[in-house]
Amino acid sequence: MNPLEKGYKRVNGIQLYYEIYGSGKPLVLIHGGGSSILYDFKEVITRMESRFQLIGIDLQNHGRSEHRDIPETFEQDADDVVALLAEINIHKASFWGFSNGGNTVMQIAHRHPNIVEKLLVASAFYKKDGMMDGFFEGMQEATFESMPEPFKINFLNLTPDFSKLENLFDKDCKRMQTFEDWEDEVLTSIQSPTLFISGDKDVMKPEHTVAMWRLVEDSKLMILPATHGTYMMADFDGSINENLIDCTVKEVEQFLNH
């Protein structure tokens, strides 16, 4: 599994890292908070690179991309992704965002509707009360020690700079600690065909994913027997539910091809 192309593009003042796998219709892969391209999408890329052009992007402060000293916002990430795609001559694509990346791709569809072919929103949220009870209270007290060890190892393997890892943790925490509910209009404005995915034991309540699905006209919904992301990636302990991921990818491909 080797990228056909990889490198950096200067976008909105920083160098953003990207990788491209396979060929075909472009599908942009946007990782979640604290993560990176392959940490979240390795299993997906392995299964789909023979049929799609898969474009993975490390967002600001993540993976191999450069850091900003200003607060992270989903709106900034959305604008960064669109600007990078313009640099590599991608003017229309489908988008698959996981976790915070799901929030980012919803903002892409809201702010830059003309670039979106289809939208996959996986394990995302738009209001605080949609998360499991205690989630945001826990975020207020989060410490660097509470950051999952696999995230720390993954980041330092890509960017061996402890101060940048701490900066990533601080920025990601602040974004969640200061998150304010989105207006319904962010979702009702989405015009592209959309598939919402989450697990029945995810960090957001299944009924919240249902509420989002109801706001996007003619969208589709898939709730799987899974925790956060285990329907598309390895769990924190490294275990992989191959059959479940196969199922997810099959449904995603059907959605993208029809």
CSV table of C-alpha atoms in Angstrom, one decimal:
chain,number,residue,atom,x,y,z
A,1,MET,CA,0.0,0.0,0.0
A,2,ASN,CA,2.0,2.9,-1.3
A,3,PRO,CA,0.7,6.4,-2.3
A,4,LEU,CA,0.9,7.3,-6.0
A,5,GLU,CA,1.6,10.9,-4.9
A,6,LYS,CA,2.4,12.5,-1.6
A,7,GLY,CA,3.8,15.9,-0.5
A,8,TYR,CA,3.0,19.3,0.9
A,9,LYS,CA,1.0,22.3,-0.4
A,10,ARG,CA,1.2,25.7,1.2
A,11,VAL,CA,-2.4,26.5,2.2
A,12,ASN,CA,-3.6,29.5,4.1
A,13,GLY,CA,-0.2,30.2,5.6
A,14,ILE,CA,0.9,26.7,6.5
A,15,GLN,CA,2.2,23.5,4.8
A,16,LEU,CA,-0.4,20.8,4.6
A,17,TYR,CA,0.5,17.2,3.9
A,18,TYR,CA,-1.5,14.9,1.6
A,19,GLU,CA,-1.3,11.5,0.0
A,20,ILE,CA,-3.1,10.1,-3.0
A,21,TYR,CA,-3.9,6.4,-3.5
A,22,GLY,CA,-5.5,4.6,-6.5
A,23,SER,CA,-7.4,6.1,-9.4
A,24,GLY,CA,-11.0,6.7,-10.4
A,25,LYS,CA,-13.6,9.0,-8.9
A,26,PRO,CA,-12.0,11.2,-6.2
A,27,LEU,CA,-12.9,10.6,-2.6
A,28,VAL,CA,-11.3,12.9,0.0
A,29,LEU,CA,-10.6,11.3,3.4
A,30,ILE,CA,-10.6,13.6,6.5
A,31,HIS,CA,-9.4,12.1,9.8
A,32,GLY,CA,-10.6,12.8,13.3
A,33,GLY,CA,-9.2,14.8,16.2
A,34,GLY,CA,-5.7,13.8,17.4
A,35,SER,CA,-5.3,11.5,14.4
A,36,SER,CA,-3.9,11.3,10.8
A,37,ILE,CA,-4.6,9.9,7.4
A,38,LEU,CA,-3.6,6.3,7.8
A,39,TYR,CA,-4.5,6.0,11.5
A,40,ASP,CA,-8.1,6.4,10.6
A,41,PHE,CA,-8.3,5.3,7.0
A,42,LYS,CA,-5.7,2.5,6.5
A,43,GLU,CA,-8.4,-0.2,6.4
A,44,VAL,CA,-10.6,1.8,4.0
A,45,ILE,CA,-7.7,2.6,1.7
A,46,THR,CA,-6.6,-1.0,1.5
A,47,ARG,CA,-10.1,-2.0,0.5
A,48,MET,CA,-10.9,0.9,-1.9
A,49,GLU,CA,-7.7,2.0,-3.6
A,50,SER,CA,-8.3,-0.3,-6.6
A,51,ARG,CA,-11.6,1.5,-7.4
A,52,PHE,CA,-11.3,5.1,-6.3
A,53,GLN,CA,-8.8,8.0,-6.2
A,54,LEU,CA,-8.4,8.4,-2.5
A,55,ILE,CA,-7.0,11.7,-1.3
A,56,GLY,CA,-6.0,11.8,2.4
A,57,ILE,CA,-5.1,15.1,4.1
A,58,ASP,CA,-3.5,15.7,7.5
A,59,LEU,CA,-5.3,18.7,8.9
A,60,GLN,CA,-3.6,21.7,10.7
A,61,ASN,CA,-1.6,20.6,13.8
A,62,HIS,CA,-2.1,16.9,12.9
A,63,GLY,CA,0.1,14.2,11.4
A,64,ARG,CA,2.8,15.7,9.1
A,65,SER,CA,1.1,19.1,8.6
A,66,GLU,CA,2.4,22.3,10.0
A,67,HIS,CA,1.0,23.9,13.2
A,68,ARG,CA,-0.9,27.1,13.8
A,69,ASP,CA,-0.8,29.1,17.0
A,70,ILE,CA,-4.4,30.2,16.6
A,71,PRO,CA,-7.4,28.2,17.7
A,72,GLU,CA,-8.6,25.3,15.6
A,73,THR,CA,-12.1,25.6,14.0
A,74,PHE,CA,-14.0,23.3,11.8
A,75,GLU,CA,-14.6,26.2,9.4
A,76,GLN,CA,-10.8,26.8,9.1
A,77,ASP,CA,-10.2,23.1,8.4
A,78,ALA,CA,-13.0,23.1,5.8
A,79,ASP,CA,-11.4,26.1,4.0
A,80,ASP,CA,-7.9,24.4,4.2
A,81,VAL,CA,-9.1,21.2,2.6
A,82,VAL,CA,-10.8,23.1,-0.3
A,83,ALA,CA,-7.7,25.2,-0.8
A,84,LEU,CA,-5.4,22.2,-0.9
A,85,LEU,CA,-7.7,20.4,-3.4
A,86,ALA,CA,-7.5,23.5,-5.7
A,87,GLU,CA,-3.7,23.2,-5.5
A,88,ILE,CA,-3.8,19.6,-6.8
A,89,ASN,CA,-6.5,20.5,-9.4
A,90,ILE,CA,-9.4,18.7,-7.7
A,91,HIS,CA,-12.5,20.8,-8.3
A,92,LYS,CA,-15.2,18.2,-7.5
A,93,ALA,CA,-15.0,15.3,-5.2
A,94,SER,CA,-16.8,13.2,-2.7
A,95,PHE,CA,-15.8,13.5,1.0
A,96,TRP,CA,-15.6,11.0,3.9
A,97,GLY,CA,-15.0,12.6,7.2
A,98,PHE,CA,-14.7,10.6,10.5
A,99,SER,CA,-15.4,12.0,13.9
A,100,ASN,CA,-14.2,15.7,14.0
A,101,GLY,CA,-13.4,15.1,10.3
A,102,GLY,CA,-17.2,14.5,9.9
A,103,ASN,CA,-17.8,18.0,11.3
A,104,THR,CA,-15.2,19.3,8.9
A,105,VAL,CA,-16.9,17.8,5.8
A,106,MET,CA,-20.3,19.1,6.8
A,107,GLN,CA,-18.7,22.6,6.9
A,108,ILE,CA,-17.2,21.9,3.5
A,109,ALA,CA,-20.7,21.1,2.1
A,110,HIS,CA,-22.1,24.2,3.9
A,111,ARG,CA,-19.4,26.7,2.9
A,112,HIS,CA,-18.2,25.2,-0.5
A,113,PRO,CA,-21.2,23.3,-1.9
A,114,ASN,CA,-20.0,23.4,-5.5
A,115,ILE,CA,-17.0,21.2,-4.8
A,116,VAL,CA,-19.1,18.3,-3.1
A,117,GLU,CA,-20.3,15.4,-5.2
A,118,LYS,CA,-21.3,13.2,-2.3
A,119,LEU,CA,-20.8,13.4,1.5
A,120,LEU,CA,-20.1,10.7,4.0
A,121,VAL,CA,-20.4,11.9,7.6
A,122,ALA,CA,-19.1,9.2,10.0
A,123,SER,CA,-19.5,9.6,13.8
A,124,ALA,CA,-19.9,13.3,13.9
A,125,PHE,CA,-22.2,15.7,15.8
A,126,TYR,CA,-23.6,19.2,15.6
A,127,LYS,CA,-25.0,19.9,19.1
A,128,LYS,CA,-23.4,19.2,22.5
A,129,ASP,CA,-26.4,17.4,23.8
A,130,GLY,CA,-26.0,14.8,21.0
A,131,MET,CA,-22.9,13.4,22.7
A,132,MET,CA,-23.0,10.7,25.3
A,133,ASP,CA,-23.7,12.0,28.8
A,134,GLY,CA,-20.7,13.5,30.5
A,135,PHE,CA,-18.6,13.9,27.3
A,136,PHE,CA,-18.2,17.6,27.4
A,137,GLU,CA,-17.9,17.7,31.2
A,138,GLY,CA,-15.0,15.3,30.8
A,139,MET,CA,-13.4,17.5,28.1
A,140,GLN,CA,-13.3,20.4,30.5
A,141,GLU,CA,-11.0,18.4,32.8
A,142,ALA,CA,-9.0,16.6,30.1
A,143,THR,CA,-5.2,16.5,30.7
A,144,PHE,CA,-2.4,15.5,28.3
A,145,GLU,CA,-2.1,12.2,30.3
A,146,SER,CA,-5.6,11.3,29.3
A,147,MET,CA,-4.8,11.5,25.6
A,148,PRO,CA,-5.0,7.9,24.2
A,149,GLU,CA,-1.5,6.4,24.0
A,150,PRO,CA,-2.0,5.2,20.4
A,151,PHE,CA,-2.6,8.8,19.3
A,152,LYS,CA,0.7,9.9,21.0
A,153,ILE,CA,2.7,7.1,19.4
A,154,ASN,CA,1.2,7.7,16.0
A,155,PHE,CA,1.9,11.5,16.1
A,156,LEU,CA,5.5,11.1,17.3
A,157,ASN,CA,6.2,8.5,14.6
A,158,LEU,CA,5.1,11.1,12.0
A,159,THR,CA,6.4,14.2,13.6
A,160,PRO,CA,8.9,13.5,16.4
A,161,ASP,CA,8.5,16.7,18.2
A,162,PHE,CA,6.9,16.5,21.7
A,163,SER,CA,6.1,20.2,21.9
A,164,LYS,CA,4.0,19.9,18.7
A,165,LEU,CA,2.2,16.9,20.2
A,166,GLU,CA,1.3,19.0,23.2
A,167,ASN,CA,0.2,21.8,20.9
A,168,LEU,CA,-2.1,19.3,19.0
A,169,PHE,CA,-3.6,18.2,22.3
A,170,ASP,CA,-4.2,21.7,23.5
A,171,LYS,CA,-5.8,22.9,20.3
A,172,ASP,CA,-8.0,19.8,20.0
A,173,CYS,CA,-9.1,20.2,23.6
A,174,LYS,CA,-9.8,23.9,23.3
A,175,ARG,CA,-11.9,23.3,20.2
A,176,MET,CA,-14.2,20.9,22.0
A,177,GLN,CA,-14.2,22.9,25.3
A,178,THR,CA,-15.4,26.0,23.5
A,179,PHE,CA,-17.7,24.3,21.0
A,180,GLU,CA,-21.0,26.0,20.5
A,181,ASP,CA,-24.0,24.3,19.0
A,182,TRP,CA,-24.5,24.8,15.2
A,183,GLU,CA,-27.7,26.1,13.8
A,184,ASP,CA,-29.8,23.6,11.9
A,185,GLU,CA,-29.1,25.6,8.8
A,186,VAL,CA,-25.6,24.2,8.5
A,187,LEU,CA,-27.2,20.8,7.8
A,188,THR,CA,-30.4,21.9,6.0
A,189,SER,CA,-28.1,23.8,3.6
A,190,ILE,CA,-26.4,20.6,2.4
A,191,GLN,CA,-27.5,19.8,-1.1
A,192,SER,CA,-25.3,16.8,-2.0
A,193,PRO,CA,-26.3,13.2,-1.5
A,194,THR,CA,-25.3,12.4,2.1
A,195,LEU,CA,-24.7,9.2,4.1
A,196,PHE,CA,-24.6,9.4,7.9
A,197,ILE,CA,-22.8,6.6,9.7
A,198,SER,CA,-22.3,5.9,13.4
A,199,GLY,CA,-22.0,3.0,15.8
A,200,ASP,CA,-24.8,2.0,18.2
A,201,LYS,CA,-22.3,2.4,21.1
A,202,ASP,CA,-20.5,5.5,19.6
A,203,VAL,CA,-19.5,8.7,21.5
A,204,MET,CA,-22.6,10.4,20.0
A,205,LYS,CA,-26.1,9.1,20.8
A,206,PRO,CA,-27.7,7.1,17.9
A,207,GLU,CA,-30.7,9.4,18.1
A,208,HIS,CA,-28.4,12.4,17.4
A,209,THR,CA,-27.2,10.8,14.2
A,210,VAL,CA,-30.9,10.2,13.3
A,211,ALA,CA,-31.7,13.9,14.0
A,212,MET,CA,-28.9,14.9,11.7
A,213,TRP,CA,-30.2,12.5,9.0
A,214,ARG,CA,-33.6,14.1,9.2
A,215,LEU,CA,-32.2,17.6,8.6
A,216,VAL,CA,-30.5,16.7,5.3
A,217,GLU,CA,-33.0,16.1,2.5
A,218,ASP,CA,-33.0,12.6,1.0
A,219,SER,CA,-29.9,11.6,3.0
A,220,LYS,CA,-29.2,8.0,4.0
A,221,LEU,CA,-28.5,6.5,7.4
A,222,MET,CA,-26.4,3.6,8.6
A,223,ILE,CA,-26.1,2.7,12.3
A,224,LEU,CA,-23.8,-0.2,12.9
A,225,PRO,CA,-23.1,-2.5,15.9
A,226,ALA,CA,-19.9,-0.7,16.8
A,227,THR,CA,-18.1,1.7,19.1
A,228,HIS,CA,-16.4,4.9,17.8
A,229,GLY,CA,-15.1,4.1,14.4
A,230,THR,CA,-14.6,0.4,14.8
A,231,TYR,CA,-16.8,-0.1,11.7
A,232,MET,CA,-14.0,1.4,9.6
A,233,MET,CA,-10.7,1.2,11.5
A,234,ALA,CA,-8.8,-0.8,14.2
A,235,ASP,CA,-9.9,-0.3,17.8
A,236,PHE,CA,-7.4,1.3,20.2
A,237,ASP,CA,-6.1,-2.2,21.2
A,238,GLY,CA,-5.3,-2.9,17.6
A,239,SER,CA,-8.1,-5.4,17.1
A,240,ILE,CA,-9.9,-5.3,13.7
A,241,ASN,CA,-13.4,-6.5,12.9
A,242,GLU,CA,-12.8,-7.4,9.3
A,243,ASN,CA,-16.3,-8.4,8.5
A,244,LEU,CA,-17.8,-5.2,9.9
A,245,ILE,CA,-15.3,-3.0,8.0
A,246,ASP,CA,-16.0,-5.0,4.8
A,247,CYS,CA,-19.8,-4.3,5.3
A,248,THR,CA,-19.2,-0.6,5.8
A,249,VAL,CA,-17.0,-0.3,2.7
A,250,LYS,CA,-19.5,-2.3,0.6
A,251,GLU,CA,-22.3,0.1,1.6
A,252,VAL,CA,-20.1,3.2,1.1
A,253,GLU,CA,-19.1,2.0,-2.4
A,254,GLN,CA,-22.7,1.3,-3.3
A,255,PHE,CA,-23.7,4.8,-2.1
A,256,LEU,CA,-20.8,6.4,-4.1
A,257,ASN,CA,-21.6,4.5,-7.3
A,258,HIS,CA,-25.3,5.0,-7.5
